[in-house]
Each structure stands twice: as C-alpha cells, then as structure tokens.
Tab-separated table of C-alpha atoms in Angstrom:
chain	number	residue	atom	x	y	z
A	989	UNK	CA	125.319	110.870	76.764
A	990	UNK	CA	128.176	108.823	76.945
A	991	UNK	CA	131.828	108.785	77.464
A	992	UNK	CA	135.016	107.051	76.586
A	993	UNK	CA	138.599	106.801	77.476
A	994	UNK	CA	140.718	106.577	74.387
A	995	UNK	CA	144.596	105.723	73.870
A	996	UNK	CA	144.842	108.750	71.854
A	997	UNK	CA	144.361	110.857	74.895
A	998	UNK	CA	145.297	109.161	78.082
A	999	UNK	CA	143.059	109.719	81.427
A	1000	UNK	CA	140.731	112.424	79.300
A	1001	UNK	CA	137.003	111.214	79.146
A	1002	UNK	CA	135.802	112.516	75.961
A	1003	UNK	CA	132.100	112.664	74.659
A	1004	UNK	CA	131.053	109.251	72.878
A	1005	UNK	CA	127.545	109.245	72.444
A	1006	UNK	CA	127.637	107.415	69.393
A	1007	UNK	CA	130.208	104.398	69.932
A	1008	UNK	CA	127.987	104.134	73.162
A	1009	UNK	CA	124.311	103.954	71.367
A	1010	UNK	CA	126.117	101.909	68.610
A	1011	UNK	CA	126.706	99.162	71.430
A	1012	UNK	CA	123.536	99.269	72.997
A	1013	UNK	CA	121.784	98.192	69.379
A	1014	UNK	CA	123.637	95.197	69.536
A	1015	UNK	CA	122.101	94.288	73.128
A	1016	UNK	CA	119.854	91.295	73.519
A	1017	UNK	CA	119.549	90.766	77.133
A	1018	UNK	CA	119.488	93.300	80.058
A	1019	UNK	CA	120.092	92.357	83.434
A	1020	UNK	CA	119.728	93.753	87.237
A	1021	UNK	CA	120.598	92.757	90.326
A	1022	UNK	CA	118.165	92.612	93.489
A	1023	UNK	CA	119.840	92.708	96.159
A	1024	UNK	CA	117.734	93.496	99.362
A	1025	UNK	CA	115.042	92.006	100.573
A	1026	UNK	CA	113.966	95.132	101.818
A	1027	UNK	CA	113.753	97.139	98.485
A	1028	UNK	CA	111.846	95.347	96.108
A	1029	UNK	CA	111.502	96.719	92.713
A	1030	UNK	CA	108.314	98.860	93.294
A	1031	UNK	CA	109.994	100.138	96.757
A	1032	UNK	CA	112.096	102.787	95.017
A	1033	UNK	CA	112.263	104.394	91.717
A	1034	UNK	CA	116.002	104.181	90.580
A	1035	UNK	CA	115.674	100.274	89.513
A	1036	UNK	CA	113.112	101.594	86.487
A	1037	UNK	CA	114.698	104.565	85.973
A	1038	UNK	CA	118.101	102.518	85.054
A	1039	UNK	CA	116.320	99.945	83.375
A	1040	UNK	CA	117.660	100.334	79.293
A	1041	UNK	CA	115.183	97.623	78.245
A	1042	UNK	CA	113.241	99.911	76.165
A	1043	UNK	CA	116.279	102.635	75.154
A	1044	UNK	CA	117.777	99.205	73.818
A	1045	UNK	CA	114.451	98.094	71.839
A	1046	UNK	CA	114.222	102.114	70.396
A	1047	UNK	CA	118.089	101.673	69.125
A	1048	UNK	CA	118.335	98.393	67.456
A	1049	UNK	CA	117.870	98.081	63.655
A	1050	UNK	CA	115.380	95.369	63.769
A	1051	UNK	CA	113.212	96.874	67.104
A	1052	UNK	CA	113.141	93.823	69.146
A	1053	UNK	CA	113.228	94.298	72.058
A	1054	UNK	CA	115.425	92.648	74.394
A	1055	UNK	CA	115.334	90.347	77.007
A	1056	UNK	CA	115.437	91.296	80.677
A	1057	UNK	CA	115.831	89.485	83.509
A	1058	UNK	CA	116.471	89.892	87.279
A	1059	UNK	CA	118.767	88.189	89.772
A	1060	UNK	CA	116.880	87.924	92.334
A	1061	UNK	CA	119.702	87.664	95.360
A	1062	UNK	CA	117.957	88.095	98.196
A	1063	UNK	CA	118.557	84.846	100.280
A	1064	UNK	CA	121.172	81.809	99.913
A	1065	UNK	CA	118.666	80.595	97.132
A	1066	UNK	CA	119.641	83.141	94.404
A	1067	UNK	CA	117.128	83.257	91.513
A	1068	UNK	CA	116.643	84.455	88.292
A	1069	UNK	CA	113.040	85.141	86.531
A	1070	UNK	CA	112.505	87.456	83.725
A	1071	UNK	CA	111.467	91.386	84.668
A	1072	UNK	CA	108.123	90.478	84.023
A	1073	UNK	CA	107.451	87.139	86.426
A	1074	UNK	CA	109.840	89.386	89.295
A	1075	UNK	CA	107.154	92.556	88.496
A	1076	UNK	CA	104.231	89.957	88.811
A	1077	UNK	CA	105.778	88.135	92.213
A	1078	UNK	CA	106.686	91.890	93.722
A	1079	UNK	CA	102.723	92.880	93.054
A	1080	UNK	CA	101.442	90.262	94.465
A	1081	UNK	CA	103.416	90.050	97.881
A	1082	UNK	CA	102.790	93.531	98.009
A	1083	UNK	CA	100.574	96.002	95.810
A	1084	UNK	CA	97.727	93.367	95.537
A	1085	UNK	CA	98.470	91.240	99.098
A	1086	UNK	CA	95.570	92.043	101.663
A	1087	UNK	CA	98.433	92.074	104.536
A	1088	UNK	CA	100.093	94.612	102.978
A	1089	UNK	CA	97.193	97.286	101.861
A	1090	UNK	CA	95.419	96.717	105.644
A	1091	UNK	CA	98.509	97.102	107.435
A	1092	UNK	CA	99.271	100.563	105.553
A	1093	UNK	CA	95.751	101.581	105.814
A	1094	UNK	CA	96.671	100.996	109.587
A	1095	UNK	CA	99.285	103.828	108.713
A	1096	UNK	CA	97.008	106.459	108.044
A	1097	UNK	CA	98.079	109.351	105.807
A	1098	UNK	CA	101.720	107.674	104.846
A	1099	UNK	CA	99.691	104.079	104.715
A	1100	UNK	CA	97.692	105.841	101.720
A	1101	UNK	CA	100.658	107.711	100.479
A	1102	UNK	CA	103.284	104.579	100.283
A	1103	UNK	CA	99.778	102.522	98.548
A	1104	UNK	CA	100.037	105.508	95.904
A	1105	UNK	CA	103.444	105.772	95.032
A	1106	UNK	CA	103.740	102.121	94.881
A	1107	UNK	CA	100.834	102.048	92.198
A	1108	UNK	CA	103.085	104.870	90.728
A	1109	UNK	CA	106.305	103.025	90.499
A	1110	UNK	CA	104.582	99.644	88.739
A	1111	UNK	CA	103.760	102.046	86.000
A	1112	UNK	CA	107.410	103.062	85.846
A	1113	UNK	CA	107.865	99.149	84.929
A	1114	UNK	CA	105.418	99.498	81.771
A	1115	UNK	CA	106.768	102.762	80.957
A	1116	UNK	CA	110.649	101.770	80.939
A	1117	UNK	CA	110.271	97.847	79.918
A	1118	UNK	CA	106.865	97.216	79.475
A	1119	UNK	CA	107.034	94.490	82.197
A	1120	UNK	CA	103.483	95.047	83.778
A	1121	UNK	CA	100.922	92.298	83.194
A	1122	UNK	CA	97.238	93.929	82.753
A	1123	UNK	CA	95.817	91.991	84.834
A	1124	UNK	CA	98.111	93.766	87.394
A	1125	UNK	CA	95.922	96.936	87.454
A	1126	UNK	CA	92.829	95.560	86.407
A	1127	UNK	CA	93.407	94.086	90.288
A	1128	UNK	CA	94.646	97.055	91.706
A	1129	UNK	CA	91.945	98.650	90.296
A	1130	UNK	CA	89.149	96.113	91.711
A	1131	UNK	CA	91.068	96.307	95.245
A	1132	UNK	CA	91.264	100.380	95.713
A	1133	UNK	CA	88.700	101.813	93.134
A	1134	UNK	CA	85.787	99.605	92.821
A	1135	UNK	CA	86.138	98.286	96.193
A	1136	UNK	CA	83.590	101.220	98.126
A	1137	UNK	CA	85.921	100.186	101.299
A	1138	UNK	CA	89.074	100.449	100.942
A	1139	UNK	CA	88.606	103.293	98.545
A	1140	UNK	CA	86.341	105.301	101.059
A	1141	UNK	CA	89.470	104.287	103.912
A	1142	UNK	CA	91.923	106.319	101.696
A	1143	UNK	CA	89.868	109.063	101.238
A	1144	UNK	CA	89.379	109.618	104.461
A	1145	UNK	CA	92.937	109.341	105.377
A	1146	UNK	CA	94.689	110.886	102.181
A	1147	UNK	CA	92.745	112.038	99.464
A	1148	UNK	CA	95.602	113.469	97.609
A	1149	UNK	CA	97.242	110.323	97.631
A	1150	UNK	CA	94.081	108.865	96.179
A	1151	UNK	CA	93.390	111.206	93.067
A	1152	UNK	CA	97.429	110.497	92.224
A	1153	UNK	CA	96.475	107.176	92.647
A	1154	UNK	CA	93.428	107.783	90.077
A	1155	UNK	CA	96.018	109.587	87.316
A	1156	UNK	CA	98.567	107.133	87.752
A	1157	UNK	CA	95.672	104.301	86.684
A	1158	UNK	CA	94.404	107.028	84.043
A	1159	UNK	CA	97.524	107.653	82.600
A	1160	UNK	CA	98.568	103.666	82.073
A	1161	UNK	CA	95.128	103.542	80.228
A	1162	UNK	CA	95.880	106.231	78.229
A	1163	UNK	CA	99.575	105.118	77.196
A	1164	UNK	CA	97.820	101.670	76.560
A	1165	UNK	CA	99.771	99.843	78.920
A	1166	UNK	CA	96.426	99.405	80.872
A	1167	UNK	CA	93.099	97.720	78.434
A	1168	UNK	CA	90.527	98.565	80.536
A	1169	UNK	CA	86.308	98.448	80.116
A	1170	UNK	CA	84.929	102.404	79.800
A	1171	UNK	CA	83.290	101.229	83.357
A	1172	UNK	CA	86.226	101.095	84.913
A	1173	UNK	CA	87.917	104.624	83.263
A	1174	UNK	CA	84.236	106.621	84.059
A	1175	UNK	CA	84.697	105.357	87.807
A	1176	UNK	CA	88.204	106.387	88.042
A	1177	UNK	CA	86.957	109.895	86.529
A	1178	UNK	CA	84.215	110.454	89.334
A	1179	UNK	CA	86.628	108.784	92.358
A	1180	UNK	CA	89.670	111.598	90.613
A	1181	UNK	CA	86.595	114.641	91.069
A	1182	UNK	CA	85.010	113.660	94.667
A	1183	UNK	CA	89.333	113.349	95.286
A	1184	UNK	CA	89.160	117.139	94.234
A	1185	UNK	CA	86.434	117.813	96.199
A	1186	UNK	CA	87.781	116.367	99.659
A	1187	UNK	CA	90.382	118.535	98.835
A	1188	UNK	CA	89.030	121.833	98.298
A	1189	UNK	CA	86.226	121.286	101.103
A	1190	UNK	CA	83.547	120.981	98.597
A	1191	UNK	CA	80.682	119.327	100.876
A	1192	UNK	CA	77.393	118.974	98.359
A	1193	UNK	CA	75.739	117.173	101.506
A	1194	UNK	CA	75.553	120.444	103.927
C-alpha cells in the first residue's frame, strides 16, 4: 500500500497505491545505508525485508531489474559496492570465515542457532534481490554439511538448528537460487532425517 498527501485535502493521508507503484517502475537504482559495524546485512532481517530491488524489477514495463547498491558507512572510509560484492564481503568475514563458525560452535546451542539463522538470512538476499553468488552456498554447504566435523559439532549441540539449516539450503535449491550436484541435495536429505531423529530420540544404534 501506499499513501499520499494531496492539496485537495490538506493533512489527510489518503490511499495511493497506484501513483506509488507507478513511481517505483520508473526506478533504476536502489540504495541502503549500512550503518553499524555491528549489524551487517546477514545480522538482522529488516535490511532484506526493505530491500524493493525485486518489487521494482516485478513493476517495470521492460523487467529489468534495477541496480542496487550499498553505502557501506561503517568507518571514516565510507564505501559503496553493489548488494551483491557487500553480500559476498559480509559471507566471507562471517558465514564462511573459520573464526567466526569455531567461535560460535564455542557457543553451544545459540553458537549453532546464530550459524542457522545466518544461513537463513543470506537466502533472504536471493529471495528479495537475488544478490547471493552460488558459490556462496556451495561453500556453506562444503563447511557445515559435507564437512563430518563441524556438521557432527552442531548436531550435538543443536540439532534443530541444523535440520533448519538443511531446509534453508533445500529450499534455495529448490527456488533455483542454489545449482547444486544431486550429491549434494541427497546429503542434505539424510543430514535433514538423522536431524529428525536426534530430535525425536530415535537411537538405531541401541
């Protein structure tokens, strides 16, 4: 929805939907500012749930889609890269940065559960801009799934976290935002149903 104040009626918002789509088709570059060098863009949810880039792309005539680019503000030496080189630098400082992933294993439960929702929000980036480089989960993927590790270490600690973990990869295969070998997918299907099994206290060893 959107609203609009209009001379005709002083100080009453009234219901523009229209005048306000009709703008956003004439859009070629959005634009966000990051701010904090303690929320990064796969920190929190409400940077891809603002994001218009692919609202924009769905209401222009021709169906390009825009631009987008962040301001990257964070220290005297303000930046700005595209969505998709800031969604590649955030990964790999964090998502796909051995610091990062030990220390949170370090964290137990919440380690696993901040690992997950991270995973969760760079699939927010394909879903609302389509700003995710495949290469980003076919690394994520290598570093918790197919690693025997790591993905053991969160299983151990979290295993919910882990199978919503395993959808979130599923589901960016299955969107297509994720090309992926049928290896990789079968894996992710067997990790999701020994998840299910930690859970329910299924024990096929005993």
């Amino acid at each position: 929805k959107g609203f609009a104040l209009s001379s005709d009626s002083p100080g009453v918002l009234k219901e523009s939907s229209d005048l306000f789509k009709s703008a956003l088709s004439k859009v070629d570059l959005t634009f966000q500012n990051l701010d904090s060098s303690e929320i990064s863009l796969t920190d929190v949810s409400h940077y891809f749930d603002s994001d218009p880039t692919k609202v924009v792309e769905g209401l222009r005539k021709d169906g390009k889609k825009p631009s987008a680019f962040i301001a990257d503000t964070t220290t005297a030496n303000a930046q700005v890269r595209s969505l998709s080189a800031q969604v590649r630098l955030d990964s790999r400082t964090k998502l796909l940065n051995p610091k990062f992933y030990e220390a949170a294993l370090k964290g137990g439960y919440e380690g696993v559960r901040e690992i997950s929702k991270r995973m969760r929000y760079t699939l927010g980036w394909s879903t609302t801009a389509g700003a995710v480089d495949n290469f980003v989960y076919e690394d994520a993927n290598e570093t918790y799934i197919a690693d025997e590790d790591i993905r053991r270490r969160m299983l151990d600690k979290n295993p919910d976290a882990l199978r919503d973990m395993v959808q979130t990869f599923l589901e960016a295969a299955s969107k297509g935002y994720w090309d992926t070998s049928e290896e990789n997918l079968e894996r992710l299907r067997d990790v999701y149903q020994e998840c299910e099994d930690r859970i329910e206290g299924v024990d096929f060893t005993a």
